[in-house]
JSON list of C-alpha atoms in Angstrom, two decimals:
[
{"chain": "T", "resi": 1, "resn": "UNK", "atom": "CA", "xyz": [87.34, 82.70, -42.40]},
{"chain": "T", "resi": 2, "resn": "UNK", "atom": "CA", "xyz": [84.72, 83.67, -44.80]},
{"chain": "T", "resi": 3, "resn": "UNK", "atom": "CA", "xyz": [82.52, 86.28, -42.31]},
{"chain": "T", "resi": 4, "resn": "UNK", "atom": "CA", "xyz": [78.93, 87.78, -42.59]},
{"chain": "T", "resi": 5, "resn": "UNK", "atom": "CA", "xyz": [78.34, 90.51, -39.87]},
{"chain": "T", "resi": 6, "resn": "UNK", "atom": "CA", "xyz": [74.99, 91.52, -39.21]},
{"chain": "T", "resi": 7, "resn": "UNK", "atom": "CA", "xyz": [74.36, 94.66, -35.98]},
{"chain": "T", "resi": 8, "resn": "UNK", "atom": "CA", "xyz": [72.29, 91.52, -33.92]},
{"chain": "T", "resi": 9, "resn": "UNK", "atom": "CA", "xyz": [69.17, 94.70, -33.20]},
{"chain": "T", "resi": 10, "resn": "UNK", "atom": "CA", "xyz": [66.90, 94.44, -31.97]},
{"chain": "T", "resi": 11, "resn": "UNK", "atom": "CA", "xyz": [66.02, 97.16, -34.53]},
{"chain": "T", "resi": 12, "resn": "UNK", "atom": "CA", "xyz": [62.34, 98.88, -33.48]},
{"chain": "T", "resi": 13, "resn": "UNK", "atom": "CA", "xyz": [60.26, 100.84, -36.14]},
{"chain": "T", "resi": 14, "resn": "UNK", "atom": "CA", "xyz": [56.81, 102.11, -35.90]},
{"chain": "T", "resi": 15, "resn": "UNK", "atom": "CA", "xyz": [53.88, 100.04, -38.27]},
{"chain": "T", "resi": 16, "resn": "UNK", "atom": "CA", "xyz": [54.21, 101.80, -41.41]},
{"chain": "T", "resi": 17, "resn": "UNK", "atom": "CA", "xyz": [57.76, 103.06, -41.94]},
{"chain": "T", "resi": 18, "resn": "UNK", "atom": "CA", "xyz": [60.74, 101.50, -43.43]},
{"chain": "T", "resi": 19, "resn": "UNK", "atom": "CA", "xyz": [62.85, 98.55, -41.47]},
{"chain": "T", "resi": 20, "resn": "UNK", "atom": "CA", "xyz": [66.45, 98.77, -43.46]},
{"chain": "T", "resi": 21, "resn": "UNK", "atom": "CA", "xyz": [68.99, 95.70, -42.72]},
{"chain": "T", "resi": 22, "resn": "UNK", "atom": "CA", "xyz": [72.49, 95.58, -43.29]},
{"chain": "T", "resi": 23, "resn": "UNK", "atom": "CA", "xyz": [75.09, 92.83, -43.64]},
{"chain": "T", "resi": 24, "resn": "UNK", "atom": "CA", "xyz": [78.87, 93.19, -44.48]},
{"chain": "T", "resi": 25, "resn": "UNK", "atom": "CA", "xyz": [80.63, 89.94, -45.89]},
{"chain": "T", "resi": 26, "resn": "UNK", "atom": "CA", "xyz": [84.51, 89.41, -46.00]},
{"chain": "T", "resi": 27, "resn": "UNK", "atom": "CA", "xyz": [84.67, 87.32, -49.23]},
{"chain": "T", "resi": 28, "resn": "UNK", "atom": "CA", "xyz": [85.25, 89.79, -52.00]},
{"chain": "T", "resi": 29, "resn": "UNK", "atom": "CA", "xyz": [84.32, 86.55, -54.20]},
{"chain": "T", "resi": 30, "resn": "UNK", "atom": "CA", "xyz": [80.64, 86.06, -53.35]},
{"chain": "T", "resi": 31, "resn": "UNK", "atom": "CA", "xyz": [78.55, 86.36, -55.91]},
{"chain": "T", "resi": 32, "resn": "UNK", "atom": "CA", "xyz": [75.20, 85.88, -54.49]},
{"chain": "T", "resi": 33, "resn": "UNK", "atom": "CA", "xyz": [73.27, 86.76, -51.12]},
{"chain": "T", "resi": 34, "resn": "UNK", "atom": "CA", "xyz": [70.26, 85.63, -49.51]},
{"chain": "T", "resi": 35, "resn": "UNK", "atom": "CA", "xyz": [67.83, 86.95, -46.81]},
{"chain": "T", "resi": 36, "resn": "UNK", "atom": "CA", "xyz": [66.04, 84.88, -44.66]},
{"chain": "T", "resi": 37, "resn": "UNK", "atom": "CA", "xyz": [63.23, 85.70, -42.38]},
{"chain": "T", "resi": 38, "resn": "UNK", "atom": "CA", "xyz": [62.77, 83.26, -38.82]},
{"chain": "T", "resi": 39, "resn": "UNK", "atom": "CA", "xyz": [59.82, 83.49, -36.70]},
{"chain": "T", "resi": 40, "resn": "UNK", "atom": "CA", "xyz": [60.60, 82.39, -33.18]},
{"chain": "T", "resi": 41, "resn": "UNK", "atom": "CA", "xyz": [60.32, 78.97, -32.62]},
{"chain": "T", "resi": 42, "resn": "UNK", "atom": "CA", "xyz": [60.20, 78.57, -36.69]},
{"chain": "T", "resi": 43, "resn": "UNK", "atom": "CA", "xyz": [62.91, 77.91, -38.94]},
{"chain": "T", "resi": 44, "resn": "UNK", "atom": "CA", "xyz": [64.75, 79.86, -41.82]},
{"chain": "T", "resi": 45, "resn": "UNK", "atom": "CA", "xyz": [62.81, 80.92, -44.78]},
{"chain": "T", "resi": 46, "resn": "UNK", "atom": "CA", "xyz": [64.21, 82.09, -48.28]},
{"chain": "T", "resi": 47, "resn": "UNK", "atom": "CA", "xyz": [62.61, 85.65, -48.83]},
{"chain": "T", "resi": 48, "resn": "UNK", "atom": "CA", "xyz": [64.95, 87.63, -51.33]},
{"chain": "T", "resi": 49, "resn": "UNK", "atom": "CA", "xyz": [67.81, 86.28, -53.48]},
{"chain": "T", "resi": 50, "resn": "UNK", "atom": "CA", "xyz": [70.22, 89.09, -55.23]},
{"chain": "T", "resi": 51, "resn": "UNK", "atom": "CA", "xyz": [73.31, 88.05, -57.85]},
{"chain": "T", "resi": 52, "resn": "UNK", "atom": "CA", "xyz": [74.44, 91.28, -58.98]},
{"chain": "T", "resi": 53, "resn": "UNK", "atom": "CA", "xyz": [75.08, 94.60, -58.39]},
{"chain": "T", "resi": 54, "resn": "UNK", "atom": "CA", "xyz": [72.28, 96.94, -57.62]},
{"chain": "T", "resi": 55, "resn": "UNK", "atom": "CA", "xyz": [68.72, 96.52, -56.43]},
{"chain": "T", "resi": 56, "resn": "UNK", "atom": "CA", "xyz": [66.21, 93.94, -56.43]},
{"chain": "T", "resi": 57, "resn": "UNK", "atom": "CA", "xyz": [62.95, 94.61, -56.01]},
{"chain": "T", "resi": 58, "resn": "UNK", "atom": "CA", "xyz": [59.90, 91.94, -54.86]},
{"chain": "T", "resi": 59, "resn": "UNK", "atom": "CA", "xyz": [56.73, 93.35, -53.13]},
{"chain": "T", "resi": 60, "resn": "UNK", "atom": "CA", "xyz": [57.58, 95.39, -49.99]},
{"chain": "T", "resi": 61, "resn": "UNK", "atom": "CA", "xyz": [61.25, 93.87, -49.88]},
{"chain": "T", "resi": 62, "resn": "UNK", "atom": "CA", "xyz": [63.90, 95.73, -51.77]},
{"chain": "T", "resi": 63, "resn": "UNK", "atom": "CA", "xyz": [67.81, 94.09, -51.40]},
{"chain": "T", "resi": 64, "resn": "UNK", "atom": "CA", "xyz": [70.71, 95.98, -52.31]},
{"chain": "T", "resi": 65, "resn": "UNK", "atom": "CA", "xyz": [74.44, 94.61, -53.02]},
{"chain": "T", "resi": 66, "resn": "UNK", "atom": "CA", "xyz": [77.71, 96.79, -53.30]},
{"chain": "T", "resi": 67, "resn": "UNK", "atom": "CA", "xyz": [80.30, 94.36, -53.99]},
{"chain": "T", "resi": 68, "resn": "UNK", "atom": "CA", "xyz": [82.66, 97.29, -53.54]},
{"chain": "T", "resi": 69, "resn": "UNK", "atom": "CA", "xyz": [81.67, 98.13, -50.34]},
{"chain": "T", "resi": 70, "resn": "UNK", "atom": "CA", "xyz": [81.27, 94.23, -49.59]},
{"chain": "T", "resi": 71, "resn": "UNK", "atom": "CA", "xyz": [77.50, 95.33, -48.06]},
{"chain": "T", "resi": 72, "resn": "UNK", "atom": "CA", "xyz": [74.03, 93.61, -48.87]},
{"chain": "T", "resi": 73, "resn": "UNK", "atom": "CA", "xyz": [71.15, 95.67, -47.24]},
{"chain": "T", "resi": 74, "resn": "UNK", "atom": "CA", "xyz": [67.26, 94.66, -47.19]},
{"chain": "T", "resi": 75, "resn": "UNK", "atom": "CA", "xyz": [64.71, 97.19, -47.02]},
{"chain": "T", "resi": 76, "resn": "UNK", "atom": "CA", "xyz": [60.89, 96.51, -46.10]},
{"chain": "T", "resi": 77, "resn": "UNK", "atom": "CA", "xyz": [58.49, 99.28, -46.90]},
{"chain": "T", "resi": 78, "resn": "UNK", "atom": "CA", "xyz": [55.22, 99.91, -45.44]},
{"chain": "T", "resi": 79, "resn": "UNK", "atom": "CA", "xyz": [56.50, 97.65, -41.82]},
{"chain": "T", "resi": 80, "resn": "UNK", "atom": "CA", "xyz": [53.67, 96.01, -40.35]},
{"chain": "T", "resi": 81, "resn": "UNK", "atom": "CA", "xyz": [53.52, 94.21, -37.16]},
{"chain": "T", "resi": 82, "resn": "UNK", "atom": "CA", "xyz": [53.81, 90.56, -38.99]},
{"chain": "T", "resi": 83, "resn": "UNK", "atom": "CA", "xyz": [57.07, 91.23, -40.17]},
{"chain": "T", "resi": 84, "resn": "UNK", "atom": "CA", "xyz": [58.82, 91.11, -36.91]},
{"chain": "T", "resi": 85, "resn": "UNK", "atom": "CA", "xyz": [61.26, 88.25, -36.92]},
{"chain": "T", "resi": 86, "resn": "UNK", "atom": "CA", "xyz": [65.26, 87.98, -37.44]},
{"chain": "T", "resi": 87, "resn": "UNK", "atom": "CA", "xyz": [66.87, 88.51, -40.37]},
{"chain": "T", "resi": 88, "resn": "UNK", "atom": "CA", "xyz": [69.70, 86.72, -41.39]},
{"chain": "T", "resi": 89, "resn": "UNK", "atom": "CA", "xyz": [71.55, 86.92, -44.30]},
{"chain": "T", "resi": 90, "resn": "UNK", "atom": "CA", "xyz": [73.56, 84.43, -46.12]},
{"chain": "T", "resi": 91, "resn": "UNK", "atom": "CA", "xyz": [76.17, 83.60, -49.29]},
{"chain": "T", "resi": 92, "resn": "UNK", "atom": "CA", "xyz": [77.42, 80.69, -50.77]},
{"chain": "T", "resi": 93, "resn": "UNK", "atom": "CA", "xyz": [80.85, 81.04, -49.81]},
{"chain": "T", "resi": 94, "resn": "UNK", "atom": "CA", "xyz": [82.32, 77.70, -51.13]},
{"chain": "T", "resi": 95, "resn": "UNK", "atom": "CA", "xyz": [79.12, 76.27, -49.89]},
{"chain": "T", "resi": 96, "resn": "UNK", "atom": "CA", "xyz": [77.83, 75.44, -47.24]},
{"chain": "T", "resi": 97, "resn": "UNK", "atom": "CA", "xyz": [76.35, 79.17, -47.02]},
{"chain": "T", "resi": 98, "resn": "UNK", "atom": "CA", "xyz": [77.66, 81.52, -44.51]},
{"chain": "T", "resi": 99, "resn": "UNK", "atom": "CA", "xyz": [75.17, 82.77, -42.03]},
{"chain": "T", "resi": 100, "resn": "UNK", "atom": "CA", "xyz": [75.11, 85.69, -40.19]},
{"chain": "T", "resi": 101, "resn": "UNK", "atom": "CA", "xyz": [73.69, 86.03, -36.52]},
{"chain": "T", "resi": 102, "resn": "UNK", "atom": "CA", "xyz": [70.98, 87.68, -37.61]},
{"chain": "T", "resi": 103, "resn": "UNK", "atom": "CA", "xyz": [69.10, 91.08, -36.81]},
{"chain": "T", "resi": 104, "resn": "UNK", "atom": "CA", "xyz": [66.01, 90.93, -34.97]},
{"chain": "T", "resi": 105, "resn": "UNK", "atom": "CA", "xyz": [63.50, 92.99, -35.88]},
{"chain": "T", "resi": 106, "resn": "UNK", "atom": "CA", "xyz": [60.56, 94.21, -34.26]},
{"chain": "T", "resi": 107, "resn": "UNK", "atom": "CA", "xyz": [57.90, 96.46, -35.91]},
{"chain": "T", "resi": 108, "resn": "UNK", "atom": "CA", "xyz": [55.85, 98.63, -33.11]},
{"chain": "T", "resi": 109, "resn": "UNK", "atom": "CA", "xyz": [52.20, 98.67, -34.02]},
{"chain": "F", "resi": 1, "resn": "UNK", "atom": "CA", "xyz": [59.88, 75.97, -53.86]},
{"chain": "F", "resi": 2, "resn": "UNK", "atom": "CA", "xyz": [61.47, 72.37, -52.00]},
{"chain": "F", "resi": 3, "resn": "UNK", "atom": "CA", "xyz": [60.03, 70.12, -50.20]},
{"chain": "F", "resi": 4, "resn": "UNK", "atom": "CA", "xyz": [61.81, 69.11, -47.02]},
{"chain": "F", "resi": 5, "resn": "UNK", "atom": "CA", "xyz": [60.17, 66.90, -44.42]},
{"chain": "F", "resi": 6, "resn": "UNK", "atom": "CA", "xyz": [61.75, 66.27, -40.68]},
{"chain": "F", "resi": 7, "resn": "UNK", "atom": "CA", "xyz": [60.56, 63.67, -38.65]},
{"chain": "F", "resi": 8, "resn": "UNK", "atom": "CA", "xyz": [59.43, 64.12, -35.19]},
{"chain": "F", "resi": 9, "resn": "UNK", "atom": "CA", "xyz": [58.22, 67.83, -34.96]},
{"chain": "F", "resi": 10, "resn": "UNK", "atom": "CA", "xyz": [59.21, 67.19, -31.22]},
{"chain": "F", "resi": 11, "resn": "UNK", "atom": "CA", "xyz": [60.65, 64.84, -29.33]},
{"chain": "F", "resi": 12, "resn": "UNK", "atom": "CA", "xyz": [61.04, 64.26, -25.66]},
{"chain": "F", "resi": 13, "resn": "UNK", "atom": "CA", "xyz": [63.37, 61.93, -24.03]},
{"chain": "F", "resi": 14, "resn": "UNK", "atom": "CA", "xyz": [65.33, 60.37, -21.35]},
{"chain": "F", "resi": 15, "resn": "UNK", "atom": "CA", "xyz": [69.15, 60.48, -20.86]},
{"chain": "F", "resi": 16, "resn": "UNK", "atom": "CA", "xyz": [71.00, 57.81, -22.38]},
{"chain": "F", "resi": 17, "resn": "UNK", "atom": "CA", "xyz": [68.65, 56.93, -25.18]},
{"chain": "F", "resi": 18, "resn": "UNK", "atom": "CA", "xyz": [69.26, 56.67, -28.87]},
{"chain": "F", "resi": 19, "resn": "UNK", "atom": "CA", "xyz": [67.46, 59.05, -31.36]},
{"chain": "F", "resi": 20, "resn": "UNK", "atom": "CA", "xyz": [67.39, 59.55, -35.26]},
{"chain": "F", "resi": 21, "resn": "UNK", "atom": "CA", "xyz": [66.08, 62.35, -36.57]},
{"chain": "F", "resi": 22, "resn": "UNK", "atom": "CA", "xyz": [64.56, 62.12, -39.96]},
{"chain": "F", "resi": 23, "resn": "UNK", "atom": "CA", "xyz": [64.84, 64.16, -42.66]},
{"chain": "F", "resi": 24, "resn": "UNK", "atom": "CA", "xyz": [63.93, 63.54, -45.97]},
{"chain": "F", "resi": 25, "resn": "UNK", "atom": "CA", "xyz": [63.33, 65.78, -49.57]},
{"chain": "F", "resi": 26, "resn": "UNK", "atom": "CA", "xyz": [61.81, 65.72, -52.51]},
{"chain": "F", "resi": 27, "resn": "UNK", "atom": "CA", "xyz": [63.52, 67.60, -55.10]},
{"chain": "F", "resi": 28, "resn": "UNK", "atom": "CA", "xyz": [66.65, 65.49, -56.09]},
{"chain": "F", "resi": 29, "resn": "UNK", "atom": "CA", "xyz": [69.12, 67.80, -54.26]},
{"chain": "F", "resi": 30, "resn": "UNK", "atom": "CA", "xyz": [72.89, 66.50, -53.90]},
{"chain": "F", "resi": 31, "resn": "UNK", "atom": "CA", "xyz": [73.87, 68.82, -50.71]},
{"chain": "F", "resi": 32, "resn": "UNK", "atom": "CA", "xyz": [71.53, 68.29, -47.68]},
{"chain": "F", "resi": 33, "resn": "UNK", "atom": "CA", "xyz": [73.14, 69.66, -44.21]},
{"chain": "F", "resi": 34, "resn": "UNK", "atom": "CA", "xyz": [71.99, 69.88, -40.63]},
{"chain": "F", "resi": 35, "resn": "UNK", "atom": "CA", "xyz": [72.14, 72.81, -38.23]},
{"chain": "F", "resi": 36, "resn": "UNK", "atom": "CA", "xyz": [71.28, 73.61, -34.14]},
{"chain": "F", "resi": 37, "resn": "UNK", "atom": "CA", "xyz": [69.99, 76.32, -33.08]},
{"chain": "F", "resi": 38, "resn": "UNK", "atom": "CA", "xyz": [69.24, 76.96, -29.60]},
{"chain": "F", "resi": 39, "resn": "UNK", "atom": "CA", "xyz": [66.25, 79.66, -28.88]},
{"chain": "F", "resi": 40, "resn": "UNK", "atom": "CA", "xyz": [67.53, 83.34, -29.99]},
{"chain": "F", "resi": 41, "resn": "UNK", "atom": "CA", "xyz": [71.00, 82.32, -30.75]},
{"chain": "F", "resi": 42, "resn": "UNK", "atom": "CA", "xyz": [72.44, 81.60, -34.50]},
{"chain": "F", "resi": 43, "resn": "UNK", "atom": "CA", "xyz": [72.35, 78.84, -36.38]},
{"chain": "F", "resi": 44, "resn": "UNK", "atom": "CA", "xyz": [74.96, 76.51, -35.91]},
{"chain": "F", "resi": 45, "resn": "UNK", "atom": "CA", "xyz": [76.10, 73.75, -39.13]},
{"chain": "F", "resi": 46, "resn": "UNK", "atom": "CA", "xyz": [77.15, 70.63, -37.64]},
{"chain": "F", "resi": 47, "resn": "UNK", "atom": "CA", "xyz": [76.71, 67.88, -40.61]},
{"chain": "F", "resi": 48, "resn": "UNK", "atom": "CA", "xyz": [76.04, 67.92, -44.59]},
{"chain": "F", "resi": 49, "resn": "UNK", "atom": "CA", "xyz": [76.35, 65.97, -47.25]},
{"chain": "F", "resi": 50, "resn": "UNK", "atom": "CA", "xyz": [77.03, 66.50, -51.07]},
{"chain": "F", "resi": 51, "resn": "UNK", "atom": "CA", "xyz": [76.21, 63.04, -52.42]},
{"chain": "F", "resi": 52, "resn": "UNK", "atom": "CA", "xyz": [75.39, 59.83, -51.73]},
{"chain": "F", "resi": 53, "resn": "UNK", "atom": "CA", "xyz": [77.78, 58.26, -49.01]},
{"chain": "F", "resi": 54, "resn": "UNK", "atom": "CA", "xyz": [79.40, 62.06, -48.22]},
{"chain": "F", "resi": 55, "resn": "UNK", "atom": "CA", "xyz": [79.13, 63.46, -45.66]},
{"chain": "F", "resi": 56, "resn": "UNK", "atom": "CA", "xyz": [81.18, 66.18, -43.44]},
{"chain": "F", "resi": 57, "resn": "UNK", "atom": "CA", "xyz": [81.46, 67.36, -40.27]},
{"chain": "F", "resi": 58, "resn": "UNK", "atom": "CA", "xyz": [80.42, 71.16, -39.49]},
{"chain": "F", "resi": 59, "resn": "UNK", "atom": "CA", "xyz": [81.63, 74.36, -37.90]},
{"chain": "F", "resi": 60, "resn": "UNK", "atom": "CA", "xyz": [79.80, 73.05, -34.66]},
{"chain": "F", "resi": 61, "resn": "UNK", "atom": "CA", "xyz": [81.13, 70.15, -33.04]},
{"chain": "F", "resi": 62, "resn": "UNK", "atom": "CA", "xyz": [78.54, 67.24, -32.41]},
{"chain": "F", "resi": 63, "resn": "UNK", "atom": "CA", "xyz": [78.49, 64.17, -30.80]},
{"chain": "F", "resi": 64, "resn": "UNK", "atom": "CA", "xyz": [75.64, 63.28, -33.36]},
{"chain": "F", "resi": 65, "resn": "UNK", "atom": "CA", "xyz": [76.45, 60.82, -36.76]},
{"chain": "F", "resi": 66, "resn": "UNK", "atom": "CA", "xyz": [74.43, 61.26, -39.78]},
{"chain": "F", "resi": 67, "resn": "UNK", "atom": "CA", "xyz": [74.41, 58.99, -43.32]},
{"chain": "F", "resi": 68, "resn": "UNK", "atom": "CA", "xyz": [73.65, 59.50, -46.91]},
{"chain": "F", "resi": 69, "resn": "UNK", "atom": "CA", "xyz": [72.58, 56.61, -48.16]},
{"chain": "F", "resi": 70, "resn": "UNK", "atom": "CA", "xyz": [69.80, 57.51, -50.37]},
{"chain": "F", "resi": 71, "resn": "UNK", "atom": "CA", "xyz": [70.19, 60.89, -52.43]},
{"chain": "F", "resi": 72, "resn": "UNK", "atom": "CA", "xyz": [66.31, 61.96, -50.52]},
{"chain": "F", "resi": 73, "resn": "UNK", "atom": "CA", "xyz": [67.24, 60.77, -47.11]},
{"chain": "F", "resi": 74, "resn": "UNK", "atom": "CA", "xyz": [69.57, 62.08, -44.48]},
{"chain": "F", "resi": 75, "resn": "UNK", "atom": "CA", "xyz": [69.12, 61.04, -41.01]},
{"chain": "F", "resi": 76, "resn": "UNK", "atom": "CA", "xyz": [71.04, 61.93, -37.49]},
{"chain": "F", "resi": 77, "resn": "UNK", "atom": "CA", "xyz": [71.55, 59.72, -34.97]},
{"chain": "F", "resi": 78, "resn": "UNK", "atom": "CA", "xyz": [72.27, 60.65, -31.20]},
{"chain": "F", "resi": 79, "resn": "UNK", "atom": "CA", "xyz": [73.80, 57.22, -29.87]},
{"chain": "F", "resi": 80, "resn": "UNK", "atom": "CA", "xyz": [73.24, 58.46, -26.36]},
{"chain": "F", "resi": 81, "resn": "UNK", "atom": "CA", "xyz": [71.44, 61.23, -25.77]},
{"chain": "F", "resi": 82, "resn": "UNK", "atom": "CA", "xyz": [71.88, 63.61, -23.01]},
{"chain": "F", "resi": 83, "resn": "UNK", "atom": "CA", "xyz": [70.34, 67.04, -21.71]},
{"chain": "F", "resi": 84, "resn": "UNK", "atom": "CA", "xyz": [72.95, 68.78, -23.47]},
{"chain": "F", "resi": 85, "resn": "UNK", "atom": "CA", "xyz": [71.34, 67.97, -26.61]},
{"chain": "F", "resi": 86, "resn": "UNK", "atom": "CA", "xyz": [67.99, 69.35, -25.77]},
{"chain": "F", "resi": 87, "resn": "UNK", "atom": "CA", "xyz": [67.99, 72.02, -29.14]},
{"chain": "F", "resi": 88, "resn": "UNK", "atom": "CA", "xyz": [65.85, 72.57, -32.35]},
{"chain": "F", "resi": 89, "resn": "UNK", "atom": "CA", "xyz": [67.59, 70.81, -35.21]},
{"chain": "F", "resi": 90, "resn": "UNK", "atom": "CA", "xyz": [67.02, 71.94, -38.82]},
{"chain": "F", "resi": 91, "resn": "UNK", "atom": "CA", "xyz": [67.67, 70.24, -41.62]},
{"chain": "F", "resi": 92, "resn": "UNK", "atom": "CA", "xyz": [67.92, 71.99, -45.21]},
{"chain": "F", "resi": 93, "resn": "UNK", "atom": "CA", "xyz": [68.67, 71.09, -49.16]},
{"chain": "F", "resi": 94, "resn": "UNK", "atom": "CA", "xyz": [69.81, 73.37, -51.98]},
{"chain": "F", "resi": 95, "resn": "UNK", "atom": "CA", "xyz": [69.48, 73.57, -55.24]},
{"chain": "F", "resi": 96, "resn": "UNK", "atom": "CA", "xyz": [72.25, 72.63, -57.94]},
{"chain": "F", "resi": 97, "resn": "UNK", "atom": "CA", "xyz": [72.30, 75.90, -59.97]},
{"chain": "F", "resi": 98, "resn": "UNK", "atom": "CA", "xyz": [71.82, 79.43, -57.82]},
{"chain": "F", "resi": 99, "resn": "UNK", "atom": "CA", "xyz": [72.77, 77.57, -54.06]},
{"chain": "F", "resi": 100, "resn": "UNK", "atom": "CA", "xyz": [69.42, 78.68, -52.81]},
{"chain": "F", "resi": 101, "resn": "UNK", "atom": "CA", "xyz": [68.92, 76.58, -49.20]},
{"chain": "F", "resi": 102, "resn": "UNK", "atom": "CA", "xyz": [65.51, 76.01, -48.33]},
{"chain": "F", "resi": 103, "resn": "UNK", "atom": "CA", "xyz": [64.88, 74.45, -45.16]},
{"chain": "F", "resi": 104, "resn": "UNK", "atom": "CA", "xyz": [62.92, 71.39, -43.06]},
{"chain": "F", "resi": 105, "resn": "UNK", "atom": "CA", "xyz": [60.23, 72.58, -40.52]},
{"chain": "F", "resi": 106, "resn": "UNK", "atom": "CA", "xyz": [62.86, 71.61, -37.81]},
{"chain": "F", "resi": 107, "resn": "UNK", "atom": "CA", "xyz": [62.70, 69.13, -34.63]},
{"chain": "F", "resi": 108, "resn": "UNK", "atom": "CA", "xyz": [62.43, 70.48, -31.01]},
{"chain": "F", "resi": 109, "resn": "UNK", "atom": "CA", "xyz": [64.63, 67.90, -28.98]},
{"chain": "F", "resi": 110, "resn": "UNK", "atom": "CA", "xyz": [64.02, 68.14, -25.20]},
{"chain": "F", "resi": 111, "resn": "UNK", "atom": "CA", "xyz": [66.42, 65.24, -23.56]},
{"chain": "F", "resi": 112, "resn": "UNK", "atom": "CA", "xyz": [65.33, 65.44, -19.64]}
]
C-alpha cells in the first residue's frame, strides 16, 4: 500500500509567523508531490506542485522534497488568518493520487 | 487551470430515490474520478475513469455506478438513495503530462 502520512494538527500559529507542514510517503518511486489547500465546506485546491529534489518557491509557499528521507514539507511565511484550512498532500502513485488525511491548520490572529 | 463543473451544488432528497450527479470538464482530460468526503474527515476515491467506457471502482466501497461515455462527461448514479449517502461528493480531472488533479466545486447530498 502506497501511504502518505500527514500529523492530522490541528497545528496553531500566531498571524505573522511561519506554518511548516510535513508529509512522509512510502513509495520510494514518486516522483512528484502536490499540496492542496480545503476550506471547510469547499473542496481541494492545487496550491504548490514540486518534481525534484530541493525547494520550490511561489509567493509565501515554499515546498520541500527529500526523496531520501521520503518527506515533502510546505512552509507558509508571513501566516495570516485566511490561510487556515487543511492541508493535504498528494503523489501520483500509479495514479489515482494518494492522499493524505490532511493537517488542519489554523492561524491565530 | 481546468474547468470542472458538478451539477447540483446541493441536493436534498427522500429515501429510496434515484440521483445522478453531474459532472462534466472542459479540458480534454482522459482520467476523471469521484471522491466522498464527509465534513472533517479525508477524502475517500470511490470511482474513476481513464477513457471513454473505463471506469474502476475505488478504495471506498459504493453502492453508487458511474459511466464514461463521453471523454467531458462522467456522471454517478445512486439507484436508491438512502441517508447513508447524505456526503459531499467531488469530482476531479487531471492532466495527461505532470498528473496535476484539479477538482469540481463538489455536491452536498443530504438524503432524509
Amino acid at each position: 500500500q502506497k501511504e502518505v502520512e500527514q500529523n492530522s494538527g490541528p497545528l496553531s500559529v500566531p498571524e505573522g509567523a511561519i506554518a511548516s507542514l510535513n508529509c512522509t510517503y512510502s513509495d520510494r518511486g514518486s516522483q512528484s508531490f502536490f499540496w492542496y489547500r480545503q476550506y471547510s465546506g469547499k473542496s481541494p485546491e492545487l496550491i504548490m506542485s514540486i518534481y525534484s529534489n530541493g525547494d520550490k518557491e511561489d509567493g509565501r509557499f515554499t515546498a520541500q522534497l527529500n526523496k531520501a528521507s521520503q518527506y515533502v514539507s510546505l512552509l507558509i511565511r508571513d501566516s495570516q488568518p485566511s490561510d487556515s484550512a487543511t492541508y493535504l498532500c498528494a503523489h501520483p502513485g500509479n495514479t489515482p493520487l494518494v492522499f493524505g488525511k490532511g493537517t488542519r491548520l489554523s492561524v491565530i490572529a | 487551470e481546468a474547468d470542472i463543473y458538478q451539477t447540483p451544488r446541493y441536493l436534498v432528497i427522500g429515501t429510496g430515490k434515484k440521483i445522478t450527479l453531474e459532472c462534466s470538464q472542459t479540458m480534454g482530460h482522459d482520467k476523471m474520478y469521484w471522491y466522498q468526503q464527509d465534513p472533517g474527515m479525508e477524502l475517500h476515491l470511490i470511482h474513476y475513469s481513464y477513457g471513454v467506457n473505463s471506469t474502476e471502482k475505488g478504495d471506498l466501497s459504493s453502492e453508487s455506478t458511474v459511466s464514461r461515455i463521453r471523454t467531458e462527461h462522467f456522471p454517478l448514479t445512486l439507484e436508491s438513495a438512502r441517508p447513508s449517502h447524505t456526503s459531499q461528493y467531488l469530482c476531479a480531472s487531471t492532466t495527461g503530462g505532470q498528473n496535476e488533479q484539479f477538482f469540481g466545486p463538489g455536491t452536498r447530498l443530504t438524503v432524509l
